[in-house]
Amino acid sequence: MSSLAEDVGEFLELNAVYHQETVYVIGEAKSPSSNPITKQFETFFVGFVIDKTNGRIIDAECTAIIDLTKKFVQSLFVDQYITDSERIHEIITNRYLGSSQKALLVAYRHALKKFEETFNE
């Protein structure tokens, strides 16, 4: 049986209300010129909500044309740790086979660099 605090915490996370220990970090990259993302947005972005106390990714979203892509990319990152770059690189390489795979990796690394510079990981 879960505690009230756990239930409230889960409710807040599911309803996109982020606790005070979270930060928003965005990474960016160029996508291939033939990619529809480039035609619509010019740049590929991935935004992360990260628990700054432990580096856990609480939420993520990317620029994408297809909603399913946004949901899938979110599923790749949520509950991972932003500083676990080897694991995240492996997940992206093995599971995301879209034309913007390289852009996704670059945007992730860009966000990781910002996080590490800010929190001296």
mmCIF file of C-alpha atoms in Angstrom:
data_model
loop_
_atom_site.group_PDB
_atom_site.id
_atom_site.type_symbol
_atom_site.label_atom_id
_atom_site.label_comp_id
_atom_site.label_asym_id
_atom_site.label_seq_id
_atom_site.Cartn_x
_atom_site.Cartn_y
_atom_site.Cartn_z
ATOM 1 C CA MET A 1 0.000 0.000 0.000
ATOM 2 C CA SER A 2 1.452 3.366 -1.000
ATOM 3 C CA SER A 3 1.598 6.384 1.272
ATOM 4 C CA LEU A 4 -0.367 9.569 0.724
ATOM 5 C CA ALA A 5 2.876 11.394 -0.134
ATOM 6 C CA GLU A 6 3.683 8.816 -2.835
ATOM 7 C CA ASP A 7 0.154 9.046 -4.227
ATOM 8 C CA VAL A 8 0.321 12.860 -4.322
ATOM 9 C CA GLY A 9 3.774 12.765 -5.922
ATOM 10 C CA GLU A 10 2.579 10.372 -8.616
ATOM 11 C CA PHE A 11 -0.541 12.481 -9.216
ATOM 12 C CA LEU A 12 1.550 15.638 -9.624
ATOM 13 C CA GLU A 13 3.948 13.966 -12.046
ATOM 14 C CA LEU A 14 1.111 12.547 -14.127
ATOM 15 C CA ASN A 15 -0.545 15.956 -14.298
ATOM 16 C CA ALA A 16 2.656 17.736 -15.361
ATOM 17 C CA VAL A 17 2.959 19.794 -12.198
ATOM 18 C CA TYR A 18 6.645 19.711 -11.457
ATOM 19 C CA HIS A 19 8.075 19.895 -7.948
ATOM 20 C CA GLN A 20 10.432 22.642 -6.787
ATOM 21 C CA GLU A 21 13.557 20.537 -7.245
ATOM 22 C CA THR A 22 13.048 20.231 -11.009
ATOM 23 C CA VAL A 23 14.715 22.288 -13.707
ATOM 24 C CA TYR A 24 13.950 22.687 -17.403
ATOM 25 C CA VAL A 25 16.840 22.125 -19.790
ATOM 26 C CA ILE A 26 16.620 22.256 -23.559
ATOM 27 C CA GLY A 27 19.040 20.852 -26.100
ATOM 28 C CA GLU A 28 19.150 21.702 -29.758
ATOM 29 C CA ALA A 29 20.601 20.331 -32.969
ATOM 30 C CA LYS A 30 20.262 20.562 -36.722
ATOM 31 C CA SER A 31 18.241 17.856 -38.425
ATOM 32 C CA PRO A 32 18.919 16.650 -41.947
ATOM 33 C CA SER A 33 17.765 19.229 -44.513
ATOM 34 C CA SER A 34 15.381 16.690 -46.047
ATOM 35 C CA ASN A 35 13.659 16.068 -42.703
ATOM 36 C CA PRO A 36 10.179 17.639 -42.335
ATOM 37 C CA ILE A 37 11.206 18.813 -38.853
ATOM 38 C CA THR A 38 13.830 21.046 -40.462
ATOM 39 C CA LYS A 39 11.322 22.402 -42.951
ATOM 40 C CA GLN A 40 8.820 23.287 -40.197
ATOM 41 C CA PHE A 41 11.040 24.200 -37.216
ATOM 42 C CA GLU A 42 14.528 24.739 -38.729
ATOM 43 C CA THR A 43 16.107 23.296 -35.567
ATOM 44 C CA PHE A 44 15.464 20.116 -33.603
ATOM 45 C CA PHE A 45 14.821 20.686 -29.889
ATOM 46 C CA VAL A 46 14.446 18.317 -26.958
ATOM 47 C CA GLY A 47 13.206 19.736 -23.653
ATOM 48 C CA PHE A 48 13.778 17.925 -20.383
ATOM 49 C CA VAL A 49 12.287 18.351 -16.922
ATOM 50 C CA ILE A 50 14.979 17.016 -14.608
ATOM 51 C CA ASP A 51 15.072 16.453 -10.860
ATOM 52 C CA LYS A 52 18.210 18.433 -10.042
ATOM 53 C CA THR A 53 18.813 16.455 -6.829
ATOM 54 C CA ASN A 54 19.540 13.206 -8.665
ATOM 55 C CA GLY A 55 19.461 13.906 -12.418
ATOM 56 C CA ARG A 56 16.349 11.800 -13.057
ATOM 57 C CA ILE A 57 14.425 12.831 -16.160
ATOM 58 C CA ILE A 58 10.823 13.474 -15.117
ATOM 59 C CA ASP A 59 9.475 14.507 -18.515
ATOM 60 C CA ALA A 60 10.695 15.153 -22.046
ATOM 61 C CA GLU A 61 9.353 16.451 -25.331
ATOM 62 C CA CYS A 62 10.818 17.126 -28.743
ATOM 63 C CA THR A 63 9.939 19.040 -31.853
ATOM 64 C CA ALA A 64 8.309 16.563 -34.198
ATOM 65 C CA ILE A 65 5.665 16.503 -36.890
ATOM 66 C CA ILE A 66 4.027 13.254 -35.785
ATOM 67 C CA ASP A 67 2.559 13.106 -32.264
ATOM 68 C CA LEU A 68 3.587 9.465 -31.963
ATOM 69 C CA THR A 69 7.224 10.544 -32.392
ATOM 70 C CA LYS A 70 6.889 12.961 -29.473
ATOM 71 C CA LYS A 71 5.389 10.232 -27.281
ATOM 72 C CA PHE A 72 8.006 7.684 -28.314
ATOM 73 C CA VAL A 73 10.910 10.055 -27.674
ATOM 74 C CA GLN A 74 9.387 10.887 -24.293
ATOM 75 C CA SER A 75 9.287 7.171 -23.460
ATOM 76 C CA LEU A 76 12.998 6.854 -24.292
ATOM 77 C CA PHE A 77 13.995 9.472 -21.729
ATOM 78 C CA VAL A 78 11.509 9.426 -18.838
ATOM 79 C CA ASP A 79 12.927 7.712 -15.736
ATOM 80 C CA GLN A 80 16.455 7.698 -17.153
ATOM 81 C CA TYR A 81 19.225 9.791 -15.596
ATOM 82 C CA ILE A 82 20.456 12.698 -17.704
ATOM 83 C CA THR A 83 24.086 11.925 -16.760
ATOM 84 C CA ASP A 84 23.896 8.265 -17.819
ATOM 85 C CA SER A 85 25.068 9.146 -21.318
ATOM 86 C CA GLU A 86 26.221 5.664 -22.334
ATOM 87 C CA ARG A 87 22.833 4.143 -21.491
ATOM 88 C CA ILE A 88 20.873 6.928 -23.165
ATOM 89 C CA HIS A 89 23.082 6.756 -26.277
ATOM 90 C CA GLU A 90 22.451 3.007 -26.449
ATOM 91 C CA ILE A 91 18.688 3.445 -26.004
ATOM 92 C CA ILE A 92 18.481 6.047 -28.771
ATOM 93 C CA THR A 93 20.726 4.084 -31.133
ATOM 94 C CA ASN A 94 18.857 0.824 -30.637
ATOM 95 C CA ARG A 95 15.285 2.073 -30.442
ATOM 96 C CA TYR A 96 14.928 5.356 -32.342
ATOM 97 C CA LEU A 97 15.373 4.625 -36.035
ATOM 98 C CA GLY A 98 13.936 7.895 -37.335
ATOM 99 C CA SER A 99 15.790 10.145 -39.760
ATOM 100 C CA SER A 100 16.563 12.586 -36.943
ATOM 101 C CA GLN A 101 18.393 10.013 -34.780
ATOM 102 C CA LYS A 102 21.688 11.916 -35.000
ATOM 103 C CA ALA A 103 19.921 15.199 -34.197
ATOM 104 C CA LEU A 104 18.290 13.546 -31.172
ATOM 105 C CA LEU A 105 21.687 12.384 -29.906
ATOM 106 C CA VAL A 106 23.241 15.827 -30.440
ATOM 107 C CA ALA A 107 20.321 17.618 -28.748
ATOM 108 C CA TYR A 108 20.561 15.237 -25.782
ATOM 109 C CA ARG A 109 24.318 15.861 -25.447
ATOM 110 C CA HIS A 110 23.711 19.619 -25.668
ATOM 111 C CA ALA A 111 21.175 19.430 -22.820
ATOM 112 C CA LEU A 112 23.506 17.190 -20.802
ATOM 113 C CA LYS A 113 26.322 19.735 -21.170
ATOM 114 C CA LYS A 114 24.049 22.550 -19.909
ATOM 115 C CA PHE A 115 22.938 20.422 -16.947
ATOM 116 C CA GLU A 116 26.498 19.446 -16.023
ATOM 117 C CA GLU A 117 27.787 23.024 -16.351
ATOM 118 C CA THR A 118 25.040 24.250 -14.058
ATOM 119 C CA PHE A 119 25.153 21.509 -11.459
ATOM 120 C CA ASN A 120 28.855 20.504 -11.687
ATOM 121 C CA GLU A 121 28.196 16.805 -12.171
#
